[in-house]
mmCIF file of C-alpha atoms in Angstrom:
data_model
loop_
_atom_site.group_PDB
_atom_site.id
_atom_site.type_symbol
_atom_site.label_atom_id
_atom_site.label_comp_id
_atom_site.label_asym_id
_atom_site.label_seq_id
_atom_site.Cartn_x
_atom_site.Cartn_y
_atom_site.Cartn_z
ATOM 1 C CA UNK A 533 -9.441 39.426 -8.804
ATOM 2 C CA UNK A 534 -6.660 36.942 -8.670
ATOM 3 C CA UNK A 535 -6.385 35.032 -5.327
ATOM 4 C CA UNK A 536 -3.516 32.920 -4.428
ATOM 5 C CA UNK A 537 -4.128 29.909 -2.699
ATOM 6 C CA UNK A 538 -3.132 29.774 0.891
ATOM 7 C CA UNK A 539 -1.031 26.586 1.399
ATOM 8 C CA UNK A 540 -1.196 25.428 5.157
ATOM 9 C CA UNK A 541 1.110 22.937 6.173
ATOM 10 C CA UNK A 542 0.617 20.559 8.928
ATOM 11 C CA UNK A 543 3.759 18.609 10.596
ATOM 12 C CA UNK A 544 3.430 15.638 12.413
ATOM 13 C CA UNK A 545 4.227 15.657 15.345
ATOM 14 C CA UNK A 546 8.069 15.260 16.664
ATOM 15 C CA UNK A 547 8.845 12.251 18.520
ATOM 16 C CA UNK A 548 10.991 11.364 21.650
ATOM 17 C CA UNK A 549 12.912 8.446 22.467
ATOM 18 C CA UNK A 550 11.105 8.108 25.550
ATOM 19 C CA UNK A 551 8.944 10.421 28.371
ATOM 20 C CA UNK A 552 10.096 14.145 27.834
ATOM 21 C CA UNK A 553 9.899 15.673 31.446
ATOM 22 C CA UNK A 554 7.233 18.496 31.966
ATOM 23 C CA UNK A 555 5.152 17.602 28.707
ATOM 24 C CA UNK A 556 2.175 16.421 27.841
ATOM 25 C CA UNK A 557 2.494 12.900 26.155
ATOM 26 C CA UNK A 558 0.732 10.982 23.899
ATOM 27 C CA UNK A 559 2.211 7.456 23.887
ATOM 28 C CA UNK A 560 1.054 4.800 20.971
ATOM 29 C CA UNK A 561 1.550 1.226 19.966
ATOM 30 C CA UNK A 562 2.151 1.345 16.533
ATOM 31 C CA UNK A 563 2.298 -2.442 15.611
ATOM 32 C CA UNK A 564 3.300 -4.915 17.627
ATOM 33 C CA UNK A 565 6.122 -3.424 20.567
ATOM 34 C CA UNK A 566 6.483 -0.465 18.883
ATOM 35 C CA UNK A 567 5.647 2.109 21.070
ATOM 36 C CA UNK A 568 6.021 6.013 20.204
ATOM 37 C CA UNK A 569 6.418 9.014 22.159
ATOM 38 C CA UNK A 570 4.783 12.375 21.446
ATOM 39 C CA UNK A 571 5.772 15.139 23.813
ATOM 40 C CA UNK A 572 3.744 18.217 23.758
ATOM 41 C CA UNK A 573 4.000 21.835 24.816
ATOM 42 C CA UNK A 574 0.197 22.053 25.602
ATOM 43 C CA UNK A 575 -3.112 19.791 26.326
ATOM 44 C CA UNK A 576 -4.771 21.142 23.744
ATOM 45 C CA UNK A 577 -2.470 20.139 20.668
ATOM 46 C CA UNK A 578 -1.904 16.901 22.758
ATOM 47 C CA UNK A 579 -5.970 16.527 22.639
ATOM 48 C CA UNK A 580 -6.095 16.693 19.305
ATOM 49 C CA UNK A 581 -3.620 14.258 18.313
ATOM 50 C CA UNK A 582 -5.099 11.981 20.442
ATOM 51 C CA UNK A 583 -8.677 11.946 18.732
ATOM 52 C CA UNK A 584 -6.924 11.762 15.220
ATOM 53 C CA UNK A 585 -5.311 8.442 16.184
ATOM 54 C CA UNK A 586 -6.534 4.942 15.516
ATOM 55 C CA UNK A 587 -3.622 2.845 17.346
ATOM 56 C CA UNK A 588 -4.096 2.043 21.119
ATOM 57 C CA UNK A 589 -2.492 5.282 22.597
ATOM 58 C CA UNK A 590 -2.658 6.666 26.385
ATOM 59 C CA UNK A 591 -2.681 10.371 26.963
ATOM 60 C CA UNK A 592 -0.431 11.332 30.222
ATOM 61 C CA UNK A 593 -0.404 15.099 31.639
ATOM 62 C CA UNK A 594 3.207 16.806 32.721
ATOM 63 C CA UNK A 595 3.079 14.750 36.220
ATOM 64 C CA UNK A 596 2.760 11.464 33.989
ATOM 65 C CA UNK A 597 -0.888 10.618 35.406
ATOM 66 C CA UNK A 598 -3.014 8.674 32.869
ATOM 67 C CA UNK A 599 -5.891 11.117 31.123
ATOM 68 C CA UNK A 600 -7.364 8.954 28.958
ATOM 69 C CA UNK A 601 -6.951 6.000 26.798
ATOM 70 C CA UNK A 602 -7.795 4.999 23.328
ATOM 71 C CA UNK A 603 -7.993 1.892 21.356
ATOM 72 C CA UNK A 604 -9.435 -1.505 21.436
ATOM 73 C CA UNK A 605 -5.869 -3.460 22.628
ATOM 74 C CA UNK A 606 -5.506 -3.864 26.066
ATOM 75 C CA UNK A 607 -2.238 -5.505 25.792
ATOM 76 C CA UNK A 608 -0.903 -2.652 23.884
ATOM 77 C CA UNK A 609 -2.009 -0.306 26.347
ATOM 78 C CA UNK A 610 -0.330 -2.572 28.771
ATOM 79 C CA UNK A 611 2.672 -2.304 26.843
ATOM 80 C CA UNK A 612 2.613 1.665 26.633
ATOM 81 C CA UNK A 613 2.097 1.932 30.618
ATOM 82 C CA UNK A 614 5.167 -0.353 31.134
ATOM 83 C CA UNK A 615 7.321 1.882 28.640
ATOM 84 C CA UNK A 616 6.962 4.693 30.737
ATOM 85 C CA UNK A 617 7.919 3.245 33.744
ATOM 86 C CA UNK A 618 11.744 3.293 34.534
ATOM 87 C CA UNK A 619 13.042 -0.331 34.076
ATOM 88 C CA UNK A 620 15.590 -2.337 36.796
ATOM 89 C CA UNK A 621 17.916 -4.913 35.670
ATOM 90 C CA UNK A 622 16.517 -7.038 38.734
ATOM 91 C CA UNK A 623 15.003 -6.772 42.101
ATOM 92 C CA UNK A 624 16.230 -3.269 43.799
ATOM 93 C CA UNK A 625 16.534 -3.743 47.612
ATOM 94 C CA UNK A 626 14.291 -2.037 49.849
ATOM 95 C CA UNK A 627 11.687 -1.281 46.730
ATOM 96 C CA UNK A 628 8.321 -2.292 45.761
ATOM 97 C CA UNK A 629 8.525 -4.347 42.303
ATOM 98 C CA UNK A 630 6.133 -5.292 39.950
ATOM 99 C CA UNK A 631 7.749 -7.989 37.710
ATOM 100 C CA UNK A 632 5.524 -8.915 34.140
ATOM 101 C CA UNK A 633 6.462 -11.215 31.653
ATOM 102 C CA UNK A 634 6.200 -9.345 28.009
ATOM 103 C CA UNK A 635 6.526 -11.870 25.509
ATOM 104 C CA UNK A 636 7.838 -15.753 26.340
ATOM 105 C CA UNK A 637 10.817 -15.064 28.750
ATOM 106 C CA UNK A 638 10.959 -11.242 28.811
ATOM 107 C CA UNK A 639 10.946 -10.641 32.558
ATOM 108 C CA UNK A 640 11.144 -7.610 32.974
ATOM 109 C CA UNK A 641 11.460 -5.394 36.829
ATOM 110 C CA UNK A 642 9.825 -2.564 38.047
ATOM 111 C CA UNK A 643 11.052 -0.482 41.008
ATOM 112 C CA UNK A 644 8.875 1.684 43.072
ATOM 113 C CA UNK A 645 9.405 3.507 46.092
ATOM 114 C CA UNK A 646 6.146 2.580 47.601
ATOM 115 C CA UNK A 647 2.984 0.246 47.267
ATOM 116 C CA UNK A 648 0.413 2.953 46.162
ATOM 117 C CA UNK A 649 2.450 3.342 43.105
ATOM 118 C CA UNK A 650 3.362 -0.023 42.491
ATOM 119 C CA UNK A 651 -0.361 -0.709 42.493
ATOM 120 C CA UNK A 652 -0.873 1.561 40.040
ATOM 121 C CA UNK A 653 0.766 0.083 37.427
ATOM 122 C CA UNK A 654 -0.008 -3.513 38.961
ATOM 123 C CA UNK A 655 -3.724 -2.649 38.812
ATOM 124 C CA UNK A 656 -4.054 -1.495 35.113
ATOM 125 C CA UNK A 657 -1.728 -4.556 33.452
ATOM 126 C CA UNK A 658 -3.495 -7.278 31.965
ATOM 127 C CA UNK A 659 -0.576 -9.635 31.219
ATOM 128 C CA UNK A 660 0.794 -11.725 33.792
ATOM 129 C CA UNK A 661 2.693 -9.956 36.792
ATOM 130 C CA UNK A 662 3.758 -10.433 40.340
ATOM 131 C CA UNK A 663 3.608 -7.760 43.142
ATOM 132 C CA UNK A 664 6.475 -8.035 45.496
ATOM 133 C CA UNK A 665 7.015 -6.025 48.854
ATOM 134 C CA UNK A 666 10.626 -4.499 49.599
ATOM 135 C CA UNK A 667 11.397 -7.894 51.498
ATOM 136 C CA UNK A 668 10.888 -9.476 48.137
ATOM 137 C CA UNK A 669 7.598 -11.313 49.292
ATOM 138 C CA UNK A 670 4.956 -11.809 46.669
ATOM 139 C CA UNK A 671 1.908 -9.548 48.091
ATOM 140 C CA UNK A 672 -0.105 -10.550 44.602
ATOM 141 C CA UNK A 673 -0.633 -11.837 41.084
ATOM 142 C CA UNK A 674 -2.278 -11.148 37.810
ATOM 143 C CA UNK A 675 -2.998 -12.427 34.663
ATOM 144 C CA UNK A 676 -4.007 -15.865 32.719
ATOM 145 C CA UNK A 677 -1.546 -17.188 32.214
ATOM 146 C CA UNK A 678 0.177 -19.729 34.529
ATOM 147 C CA UNK A 679 3.166 -20.564 32.948
ATOM 148 C CA UNK A 680 4.056 -16.947 32.958
ATOM 149 C CA UNK A 681 3.613 -16.568 36.578
ATOM 150 C CA UNK A 682 6.208 -19.248 37.034
ATOM 151 C CA UNK A 683 8.716 -17.713 34.333
ATOM 152 C CA UNK A 684 8.472 -14.595 36.655
ATOM 153 C CA UNK A 685 8.908 -16.539 39.699
ATOM 154 C CA UNK A 686 11.725 -18.833 39.132
ATOM 155 C CA UNK A 687 13.270 -15.553 37.530
ATOM 156 C CA UNK A 688 13.025 -13.686 40.825
ATOM 157 C CA UNK A 689 13.894 -17.058 42.986
ATOM 158 C CA UNK A 690 17.376 -17.001 40.593
ATOM 159 C CA UNK A 691 17.662 -13.123 40.768
ATOM 160 C CA UNK A 692 20.528 -11.061 43.091
ATOM 161 C CA UNK A 693 19.048 -7.955 44.857
ATOM 162 C CA UNK A 694 20.959 -4.898 44.031
ATOM 163 C CA UNK A 695 21.870 -2.279 46.303
ATOM 164 C CA UNK A 696 19.385 0.809 46.041
ATOM 165 C CA UNK A 697 22.120 2.729 46.231
ATOM 166 C CA UNK A 698 23.605 1.368 43.093
ATOM 167 C CA UNK A 699 20.357 2.013 41.340
#
């Protein structure tokens, strides 16, 4: 009897430009600042892909809640967490803000509708950051770099508030 070998083609999962609504997401950092988004329809496929990766990575459910993390680089995990957040160009009127420095002079603004949501990101980051209440008052700081905190505070002091209706 002659048997033909079975050929199985295993394709790499598709990537996306960012978070895809309603999908399981594995987000990785594949080299400094190279954040890659992998959407999946099913948790089992996302889990399987997650388990095979060596890069720093986070698995998010379709509601964008963290399910688990992998990898040994806390800075990369912080970058991944920020990559899924919506950024603004500055401080948004009436919003809680997490403001970070991600690389020298690269100040990033992340607006939130309430303190609880802002604290979820704030508490999971390792790089320097400031938490601002809707009145632009500093509520908390984190990180180990005093120069970064100075840079963040200076940028906040020199940034105009953007109307929430524009954003």
